[in-house]
Each structure stands twice: as structure tokens, then as C-alpha cells.
Amino acid sequence: MGWFLSLGVRMVYPALLPRIRMTYGMTLTTAGALLTALWLAYAFGQLPAGMLADRVGEGRVMMVSTLVSAGTITLVVTAQSTALLFVATALFGLTTALYGVARFTSLSNLYPENDGAAIGLTMGAGDMGNALLPPIAGFITAMLAWQFGFGMMIPMFLLAGIGIWIYVPMQMSGPAREFLSVAKIRYVLSSIGQPDILVIATIQVLIYCVWQALTGFYPTYLIEVKGFEATTAGILFGFFFALGMVIKPLSGASYDRFDARAPLRVLLVALLVALVILPFTTELWMVIAVTVPLSGVLGYSAITLPYMTGGIPEDIQNTGLGTLRTSYMAIGALSPTLVGSLADHDYFDEAFFLMAGLVVVALAVSLKVPEK
């Protein structure tokens, strides 16, 4: 439930972006910058979130994340200016960041032999949130206003926080011996600097940039370029994430059974083909067909994240993964602003070719992925 909300509400932003733009008079570049603020704050929250989880326990951190997120959503829906909206959005990104690292390491420790499948199933729950919450929020927005589309999430976050407090163990990995020191920093950097982790982290950076840009602007692209109604675009966006509910568990299970290399390359090839074809689609049925392989971008992390998590020593697992997540998310968070700027200059289609180029590089790097 926690990840269902944490990720699902962040995906409500792209679905409601056209209405938010109208309310505040934003250009596409400014709208992209709003998404960058959300994801950059989420990125910078990863490392302190990991350190806190190592120190006080994963369950406590996830509980605090969900409870405080209810308050930051309240700030979003009551923002009276663009500047306040940016601040509230960044705060929401920071509070949801607390949840991100702890859920991975807790699952890796609870299911050490099947961590890929466990993480894939949990990420599939996030995609359930992505599939359901944006269309529901879009419907409520069409009936009332976008603020109500966000506001419906507040009581859900509160209930999730209470549920975690009651049912989730507060500490699931070995507690850290020290909070922060020069020795620990060196230990963390040497652990995540291993060649196999660096190779998979490079792929993570490249495809995360694609993920950010694609999910941030897919509904807007369908409305602005393909001429679809906002409701149709919202349904297609939900369909995109509904596919993730199947792809992520399958990707995680494939990683457990076949290792990282073959499943990862299959997903990347499917994504590459879809990105190249999408700008040439004209009919609704064609967009639906292309959306299927396009959703391959949702499955790669069920392979890369357990690979990286399993390579980090248990006593610094949260801090190590938090460092990696801060790094690749901070870089990827810049891609929505770039795509928004390209769209403002009538290069929306070309932005998808740029994403395809990043996938080509990731495919080349995947040739260097060692066995698990």
C-alpha cells in the first residue's frame, strides 16, 4: 500500500500536468522543471533516507514517510502561486524519498533467495498505483478540479502509515555501527565502486533518464502532438502502467532464474523499437500497440536494483543503495526539463529519438554485465 501510493501519486503529476499548466500559466519548459523539482528532491532524499534506515530501521522510516507525505500533499493542493507549488512539490519528493530505499533492503533481507521476484512484485504494486491513481485523479479533476484529484490521496497516506506501524517490522537489517564517518564513507564508496556494480549502475542512469522523460510527458505528448482527449491520454497512461504490473514481476523472476543479462537486453530492445516507432503513429490503435513494448522501460529496474542491492554489504546496504539512487536519480531528474524545452521549440518527436539513443548506449553497456 505504501509504495502503491508513494509512486502512484508521483505519477498523478504527469496526468494532471495539462490542468496544472492552465492554472498557473506554465510553459512546457516550466512544467518540465516542476517534474524535475519533484524528482530531484526525491533523488537528494535517497542518501539520508538510506542512512536513517540503517540507523533506526526500515519500518520506522517507511511509516514516517507515509504520514508526513499526507501533510506535503496538503501543501500542494493549497499552493497559491507557482513558487509555492514548486516548494510543496519538492517537499513531497523529499518525504516520499524516505520510502524508496527502505523497501528494497527490507525485501532483500526478508527474501534473500528470491529478492528479484519479491522486489518485482512490490514494484508491480507501485505500477498498480500508477495504473489506477492517474485515471481516477483525472476523472475527479474533470468533474471538480485538479486539487481534488490530489487531495483524495491524503487520507490514504494516513491509513498506510498506520498500517505500516501495526504490521511491518521496524528493523529488518543489521543496525549500522556508526551513523557517518570518514571510514564509513570510504567503505560505502569502495563497496559501490566495484566494477560489476558500476556497469549495472551505468545502465540504470541511462534508462532512468528515459523513464523520467517518458513518464513525465507521455500524457502531454498524446494530447499536444497526437491530438487525443485528456481522458483518452489518461487511460492510455494507466494502461502503460497496468502492463508494468505484469512486466515487473516477470522481469524479477527472470532475473532470479536466468541472471541479469538476457532479460535486460530483451526489455531494452523492445523499448528501443517502441521509441523509434511512436513518433510515426497516427491512429489510436497504433499508439495502443506501441505502448505495449514501450512499457519495457518499467521492467528493467526489477533486474538492476536487486543486482545492485545484492552486491552491497548488509551493514551499509541502505546507505550504499541510497548513494547510488541519489546519483542516478539526480541525473535522471534533469531529463523532463530538457524534454519540456525541446517540446516548446517544436521538437517533441525528436525528444523520443533522443531517448532511443540513450537506450542504444545502454544496450552496448549491457554487453559488459558480468554474471550474477
mmCIF file of N, CA, C and O in Angstrom, residues 180-249:
data_model
loop_
_atom_site.group_PDB
_atom_site.id
_atom_site.type_symbol
_atom_site.label_atom_id
_atom_site.label_comp_id
_atom_site.label_asym_id
_atom_site.label_seq_id
_atom_site.Cartn_x
_atom_site.Cartn_y
_atom_site.Cartn_z
ATOM 1 N N LEU A 180 27.812 8.195 10.557
ATOM 2 C CA LEU A 180 28.591 8.752 9.451
ATOM 3 C C LEU A 180 29.995 9.055 9.943
ATOM 4 O O LEU A 180 30.183 9.641 10.999
ATOM 5 N N SER A 181 30.990 8.642 9.169
ATOM 6 C CA SER A 181 32.383 8.928 9.478
ATOM 7 C C SER A 181 33.175 8.831 8.184
ATOM 8 O O SER A 181 32.681 8.322 7.166
ATOM 9 N N VAL A 182 34.414 9.311 8.221
ATOM 10 C CA VAL A 182 35.277 9.218 7.039
ATOM 11 C C VAL A 182 35.483 7.761 6.648
ATOM 12 O O VAL A 182 35.439 7.393 5.465
ATOM 13 N N ALA A 183 35.669 6.903 7.664
ATOM 14 C CA ALA A 183 35.876 5.479 7.392
ATOM 15 C C ALA A 183 34.652 4.858 6.729
ATOM 16 O O ALA A 183 34.773 4.050 5.797
ATOM 17 N N LYS A 184 33.467 5.251 7.204
ATOM 18 C CA LYS A 184 32.246 4.690 6.624
ATOM 19 C C LYS A 184 32.047 5.180 5.191
ATOM 20 O O LYS A 184 31.626 4.414 4.318
ATOM 21 N N ILE A 185 32.356 6.457 4.949
ATOM 22 C CA ILE A 185 32.229 6.989 3.588
ATOM 23 C C ILE A 185 33.131 6.213 2.634
ATOM 24 O O ILE A 185 32.727 5.833 1.527
ATOM 25 N N ARG A 186 34.366 5.953 3.067
ATOM 26 C CA ARG A 186 35.282 5.183 2.230
ATOM 27 C C ARG A 186 34.769 3.770 2.007
ATOM 28 O O ARG A 186 34.877 3.214 0.900
ATOM 29 N N TYR A 187 34.223 3.179 3.051
ATOM 30 C CA TYR A 187 33.678 1.830 2.973
ATOM 31 C C TYR A 187 32.522 1.769 1.965
ATOM 32 O O TYR A 187 32.450 0.871 1.116
ATOM 33 N N VAL A 188 31.634 2.761 2.035
ATOM 34 C CA VAL A 188 30.494 2.806 1.122
ATOM 35 C C VAL A 188 30.972 2.981 -0.320
ATOM 36 O O VAL A 188 30.539 2.260 -1.236
ATOM 37 N N LEU A 189 31.868 3.931 -0.537
ATOM 38 C CA LEU A 189 32.337 4.217 -1.894
ATOM 39 C C LEU A 189 33.089 3.040 -2.501
ATOM 40 O O LEU A 189 32.954 2.745 -3.694
ATOM 41 N N SER A 190 33.890 2.348 -1.676
ATOM 42 C CA SER A 190 34.611 1.181 -2.193
ATOM 43 C C SER A 190 33.652 0.047 -2.530
ATOM 44 O O SER A 190 33.869 -0.707 -3.486
ATOM 45 N N SER A 191 32.572 -0.071 -1.754
ATOM 46 C CA SER A 191 31.597 -1.143 -1.992
ATOM 47 C C SER A 191 30.803 -0.910 -3.270
ATOM 48 O O SER A 191 30.590 -1.829 -4.067
ATOM 49 N N ILE A 192 30.358 0.336 -3.489
ATOM 50 C CA ILE A 192 29.565 0.610 -4.693
ATOM 51 C C ILE A 192 30.446 0.888 -5.902
ATOM 52 O O ILE A 192 29.942 1.009 -7.018
ATOM 53 N N GLY A 193 31.765 0.983 -5.690
ATOM 54 C CA GLY A 193 32.690 1.221 -6.794
ATOM 55 C C GLY A 193 33.202 -0.047 -7.441
ATOM 56 O O GLY A 193 34.075 0.007 -8.318
ATOM 57 N N GLN A 194 32.645 -1.205 -7.056
ATOM 58 C CA GLN A 194 33.042 -2.454 -7.681
ATOM 59 C C GLN A 194 32.648 -2.433 -9.159
ATOM 60 O O GLN A 194 31.585 -1.906 -9.523
ATOM 61 N N PRO A 195 33.480 -3.021 -10.043
ATOM 62 C CA PRO A 195 33.202 -2.952 -11.494
ATOM 63 C C PRO A 195 31.824 -3.453 -11.890
ATOM 64 O O PRO A 195 31.157 -2.841 -12.738
ATOM 65 N N ASP A 196 31.353 -4.567 -11.280
ATOM 66 C CA ASP A 196 30.047 -5.089 -11.685
ATOM 67 C C ASP A 196 28.918 -4.142 -11.305
ATOM 68 O O ASP A 196 27.952 -3.972 -12.058
ATOM 69 N N ILE A 197 29.039 -3.483 -10.156
ATOM 70 C CA ILE A 197 28.007 -2.530 -9.748
ATOM 71 C C ILE A 197 28.053 -1.277 -10.630
ATOM 72 O O ILE A 197 27.016 -0.726 -11.015
ATOM 73 N N LEU A 198 29.247 -0.822 -10.975
ATOM 74 C CA LEU A 198 29.369 0.364 -11.825
ATOM 75 C C LEU A 198 28.775 0.132 -13.210
ATOM 76 O O LEU A 198 28.146 1.031 -13.784
ATOM 77 N N VAL A 199 28.950 -1.062 -13.758
ATOM 78 C CA VAL A 199 28.389 -1.362 -15.077
ATOM 79 C C VAL A 199 26.866 -1.318 -15.031
ATOM 80 O O VAL A 199 26.222 -0.659 -15.863
ATOM 81 N N ILE A 200 26.280 -1.997 -14.046
ATOM 82 C CA ILE A 200 24.818 -2.024 -13.956
ATOM 83 C C ILE A 200 24.276 -0.654 -13.568
ATOM 84 O O ILE A 200 23.185 -0.253 -13.998
ATOM 85 N N ALA A 201 25.041 0.120 -12.789
ATOM 86 C CA ALA A 201 24.614 1.466 -12.407
ATOM 87 C C ALA A 201 24.609 2.402 -13.615
ATOM 88 O O ALA A 201 23.768 3.305 -13.708
ATOM 89 N N THR A 202 25.541 2.191 -14.550
ATOM 90 C CA THR A 202 25.561 2.998 -15.778
ATOM 91 C C THR A 202 24.292 2.784 -16.588
ATOM 92 O O THR A 202 23.682 3.735 -17.093
ATOM 93 N N ILE A 203 23.883 1.524 -16.710
ATOM 94 C CA ILE A 203 22.625 1.220 -17.402
ATOM 95 C C ILE A 203 21.457 1.857 -16.663
ATOM 96 O O ILE A 203 20.541 2.412 -17.275
ATOM 97 N N GLN A 204 21.510 1.798 -15.332
ATOM 98 C CA GLN A 204 20.456 2.384 -14.517
ATOM 99 C C GLN A 204 20.329 3.884 -14.781
ATOM 100 O O GLN A 204 19.217 4.410 -14.916
ATOM 101 N N VAL A 205 21.439 4.581 -14.865
ATOM 102 C CA VAL A 205 21.425 6.022 -15.126
ATOM 103 C C VAL A 205 20.788 6.316 -16.478
ATOM 104 O O VAL A 205 19.901 7.175 -16.614
ATOM 105 N N LEU A 206 21.222 5.597 -17.513
ATOM 106 C CA LEU A 206 20.755 5.865 -18.877
ATOM 107 C C LEU A 206 19.249 5.619 -19.014
ATOM 108 O O LEU A 206 18.516 6.459 -19.548
ATOM 109 N N ILE A 207 18.786 4.470 -18.519
ATOM 110 C CA ILE A 207 17.374 4.138 -18.703
ATOM 111 C C ILE A 207 16.501 4.913 -17.728
ATOM 112 O O ILE A 207 15.322 5.186 -18.024
ATOM 113 N N TYR A 208 17.055 5.304 -16.583
ATOM 114 C CA TYR A 208 16.266 6.141 -15.685
ATOM 115 C C TYR A 208 15.994 7.500 -16.315
ATOM 116 O O TYR A 208 14.912 8.076 -16.116
ATOM 117 N N CYS A 209 16.941 8.023 -17.068
ATOM 118 C CA CYS A 209 16.702 9.268 -17.806
ATOM 119 C C CYS A 209 15.540 9.101 -18.777
ATOM 120 O O CYS A 209 14.686 9.985 -18.913
ATOM 121 N N VAL A 210 15.509 7.957 -19.465
ATOM 122 C CA VAL A 210 14.411 7.669 -20.384
ATOM 123 C C VAL A 210 13.098 7.538 -19.620
ATOM 124 O O VAL A 210 12.066 8.088 -20.026
ATOM 125 N N TRP A 211 13.142 6.809 -18.507
ATOM 126 C CA TRP A 211 11.934 6.606 -17.694
ATOM 127 C C TRP A 211 11.356 7.942 -17.229
ATOM 128 O O TRP A 211 10.147 8.167 -17.318
ATOM 129 N N GLN A 212 12.225 8.818 -16.737
ATOM 130 C CA GLN A 212 11.768 10.117 -16.246
ATOM 131 C C GLN A 212 11.116 10.936 -17.350
ATOM 132 O O GLN A 212 10.046 11.522 -17.177
ATOM 133 N N ALA A 213 11.789 11.014 -18.494
ATOM 134 C CA ALA A 213 11.283 11.825 -19.595
ATOM 135 C C ALA A 213 9.990 11.247 -20.158
ATOM 136 O O ALA A 213 9.026 11.977 -20.436
ATOM 137 N N LEU A 214 9.964 9.932 -20.323
ATOM 138 C CA LEU A 214 8.800 9.280 -20.925
ATOM 139 C C LEU A 214 7.580 9.369 -20.026
ATOM 140 O O LEU A 214 6.494 9.790 -20.466
ATOM 141 N N THR A 215 7.718 8.982 -18.767
ATOM 142 C CA THR A 215 6.570 9.023 -17.868
ATOM 143 C C THR A 215 6.147 10.459 -17.557
ATOM 144 O O THR A 215 4.968 10.723 -17.314
ATOM 145 N N GLY A 216 7.098 11.384 -17.565
ATOM 146 C CA GLY A 216 6.770 12.769 -17.256
ATOM 147 C C GLY A 216 5.934 13.445 -18.325
ATOM 148 O O GLY A 216 5.098 14.308 -18.026
ATOM 149 N N PHE A 217 6.128 13.042 -19.605
ATOM 150 C CA PHE A 217 5.486 13.779 -20.692
ATOM 151 C C PHE A 217 4.625 12.924 -21.616
ATOM 152 O O PHE A 217 4.100 13.436 -22.600
ATOM 153 N N TYR A 218 4.465 11.642 -21.322
ATOM 154 C CA TYR A 218 3.677 10.801 -22.229
ATOM 155 C C TYR A 218 2.232 11.299 -22.380
ATOM 156 O O TYR A 218 1.753 11.466 -23.505
ATOM 157 N N PRO A 219 1.496 11.574 -21.281
ATOM 158 C CA PRO A 219 0.130 12.088 -21.479
ATOM 159 C C PRO A 219 0.102 13.420 -22.228
ATOM 160 O O PRO A 219 -0.746 13.628 -23.109
ATOM 161 N N THR A 220 1.021 14.324 -21.877
ATOM 162 C CA THR A 220 1.067 15.626 -22.559
ATOM 163 C C THR A 220 1.379 15.460 -24.041
ATOM 164 O O THR A 220 0.794 16.145 -24.894
ATOM 165 N N TYR A 221 2.283 14.549 -24.370
ATOM 166 C CA TYR A 221 2.630 14.272 -25.770
ATOM 167 C C TYR A 221 1.416 13.766 -26.542
ATOM 168 O O TYR A 221 1.156 14.197 -27.680
ATOM 169 N N LEU A 222 0.664 12.865 -25.930
ATOM 170 C CA LEU A 222 -0.509 12.325 -26.601
ATOM 171 C C LEU A 222 -1.562 13.406 -26.846
ATOM 172 O O LEU A 222 -2.280 13.369 -27.846
ATOM 173 N N ILE A 223 -1.654 14.373 -25.939
ATOM 174 C CA ILE A 223 -2.624 15.463 -26.086
ATOM 175 C C ILE A 223 -2.131 16.509 -27.079
ATOM 176 O O ILE A 223 -2.845 16.903 -28.006
ATOM 177 N N GLU A 224 -0.887 16.970 -26.893
ATOM 178 C CA GLU A 224 -0.350 18.080 -27.683
ATOM 179 C C GLU A 224 -0.009 17.675 -29.123
ATOM 180 O O GLU A 224 -0.230 18.450 -30.053
ATOM 181 N N VAL A 225 0.553 16.474 -29.309
ATOM 182 C CA VAL A 225 1.042 16.065 -30.627
ATOM 183 C C VAL A 225 0.065 15.135 -31.339
ATOM 184 O O VAL A 225 -0.230 15.321 -32.524
ATOM 185 N N LYS A 226 -0.450 14.144 -30.621
ATOM 186 C CA LYS A 226 -1.346 13.174 -31.258
ATOM 187 C C LYS A 226 -2.799 13.641 -31.297
ATOM 188 O O LYS A 226 -3.614 13.037 -31.987
ATOM 189 N N GLY A 227 -3.119 14.688 -30.544
ATOM 190 C CA GLY A 227 -4.469 15.245 -30.583
ATOM 191 C C GLY A 227 -5.514 14.455 -29.830
ATOM 192 O O GLY A 227 -6.712 14.601 -30.088
ATOM 193 N N PHE A 228 -5.104 13.644 -28.868
ATOM 194 C CA PHE A 228 -6.058 12.861 -28.088
ATOM 195 C C PHE A 228 -6.691 13.722 -27.003
ATOM 196 O O PHE A 228 -6.120 14.704 -26.549
ATOM 197 N N GLU A 229 -7.891 13.324 -26.591
ATOM 198 C CA GLU A 229 -8.532 13.971 -25.458
ATOM 199 C C GLU A 229 -7.768 13.626 -24.175
ATOM 200 O O GLU A 229 -7.111 12.588 -24.080
ATOM 201 N N ALA A 230 -7.879 14.520 -23.176
ATOM 202 C CA ALA A 230 -7.155 14.300 -21.920
ATOM 203 C C ALA A 230 -7.581 12.989 -21.255
ATOM 204 O O ALA A 230 -6.751 12.275 -20.683
ATOM 205 N N THR A 231 -8.862 12.669 -21.351
ATOM 206 C CA THR A 231 -9.343 11.421 -20.746
ATOM 207 C C THR A 231 -8.722 10.213 -21.434
ATOM 208 O O THR A 231 -8.300 9.252 -20.779
ATOM 209 N N THR A 232 -8.651 10.243 -22.773
ATOM 210 C CA THR A 232 -8.035 9.141 -23.528
ATOM 211 C C THR A 232 -6.566 9.005 -23.181
ATOM 212 O O THR A 232 -6.058 7.894 -22.986
ATOM 213 N N ALA A 233 -5.877 10.134 -23.089
ATOM 214 C CA ALA A 233 -4.458 10.103 -22.732
ATOM 215 C C ALA A 233 -4.261 9.528 -21.337
ATOM 216 O O ALA A 233 -3.323 8.758 -21.090
ATOM 217 N N GLY A 234 -5.154 9.880 -20.411
ATOM 218 C CA GLY A 234 -5.063 9.354 -19.051
ATOM 219 C C GLY A 234 -5.280 7.845 -19.001
ATOM 220 O O GLY A 234 -4.597 7.135 -18.265
ATOM 221 N N ILE A 235 -6.216 7.365 -19.806
ATOM 222 C CA ILE A 235 -6.473 5.919 -19.852
ATOM 223 C C ILE A 235 -5.277 5.186 -20.450
ATOM 224 O O ILE A 235 -4.867 4.121 -19.960
ATOM 225 N N LEU A 236 -4.693 5.746 -21.501
ATOM 226 C CA LEU A 236 -3.504 5.131 -22.101
ATOM 227 C C LEU A 236 -2.334 5.131 -21.123
ATOM 228 O O LEU A 236 -1.546 4.168 -21.073
ATOM 229 N N PHE A 237 -2.217 6.192 -20.346
ATOM 230 C CA PHE A 237 -1.167 6.270 -19.336
ATOM 231 C C PHE A 237 -1.385 5.196 -18.277
ATOM 232 O O PHE A 237 -0.438 4.536 -17.825
ATOM 233 N N GLY A 238 -2.635 4.995 -17.874
ATOM 234 C CA GLY A 238 -2.947 3.935 -16.931
ATOM 235 C C GLY A 238 -2.682 2.559 -17.514
ATOM 236 O O GLY A 238 -2.175 1.664 -16.827
ATOM 237 N N PHE A 239 -3.000 2.369 -18.799
ATOM 238 C CA PHE A 239 -2.728 1.106 -19.484
ATOM 239 C C PHE A 239 -1.230 0.823 -19.513
ATOM 240 O O PHE A 239 -0.796 -0.315 -19.297
ATOM 241 N N PHE A 240 -0.439 1.857 -19.763
ATOM 242 C CA PHE A 240 1.020 1.740 -19.771
ATOM 243 C C PHE A 240 1.512 1.156 -18.447
ATOM 244 O O PHE A 240 2.318 0.221 -18.414
ATOM 245 N N PHE A 241 1.011 1.682 -17.341
ATOM 246 C CA PHE A 241 1.458 1.200 -16.033
ATOM 247 C C PHE A 241 0.791 -0.117 -15.647
ATOM 248 O O PHE A 241 1.363 -0.896 -14.874
ATOM 249 N N ALA A 242 -0.404 -0.376 -16.169
ATOM 250 C CA ALA A 242 -1.029 -1.674 -15.913
ATOM 251 C C ALA A 242 -0.164 -2.795 -16.479
ATOM 252 O O ALA A 242 -0.047 -3.875 -15.880
ATOM 253 N N LEU A 243 0.459 -2.547 -17.616
ATOM 254 C CA LEU A 243 1.375 -3.530 -18.186
ATOM 255 C C LEU A 243 2.553 -3.781 -17.248
ATOM 256 O O LEU A 243 3.084 -4.892 -17.177
ATOM 257 N N GLY A 244 2.957 -2.731 -16.509
ATOM 258 C CA GLY A 244 4.063 -2.881 -15.571
ATOM 259 C C GLY A 244 3.756 -3.853 -14.456
ATOM 260 O O GLY A 244 4.672 -4.477 -13.898
ATOM 261 N N MET A 245 2.466 -4.006 -14.115
ATOM 262 C CA MET A 245 2.090 -4.958 -13.066
ATOM 263 C C MET A 245 2.415 -6.388 -13.478
ATOM 264 O O MET A 245 2.581 -7.276 -12.643
ATOM 265 N N VAL A 246 2.499 -6.626 -14.787
ATOM 266 C CA VAL A 246 2.866 -7.947 -15.299
ATOM 267 C C VAL A 246 4.368 -8.011 -15.587
ATOM 268 O O VAL A 246 5.046 -8.988 -15.244
ATOM 269 N N ILE A 247 4.884 -6.952 -16.200
ATOM 270 C CA ILE A 247 6.272 -6.951 -16.654
ATOM 271 C C ILE A 247 7.256 -6.992 -15.486
ATOM 272 O O ILE A 247 8.257 -7.730 -15.524
ATOM 273 N N LYS A 248 7.004 -6.230 -14.437
ATOM 274 C CA LYS A 248 7.972 -6.170 -13.340
ATOM 275 C C LYS A 248 8.119 -7.499 -12.599
ATOM 276 O O LYS A 248 9.250 -7.946 -12.376
ATOM 277 N N PRO A 249 7.027 -8.158 -12.187
ATOM 278 C CA PRO A 249 7.210 -9.466 -11.557
ATOM 279 C C PRO A 249 7.894 -10.474 -12.477
ATOM 280 O O PRO A 249 8.736 -11.262 -12.032
#
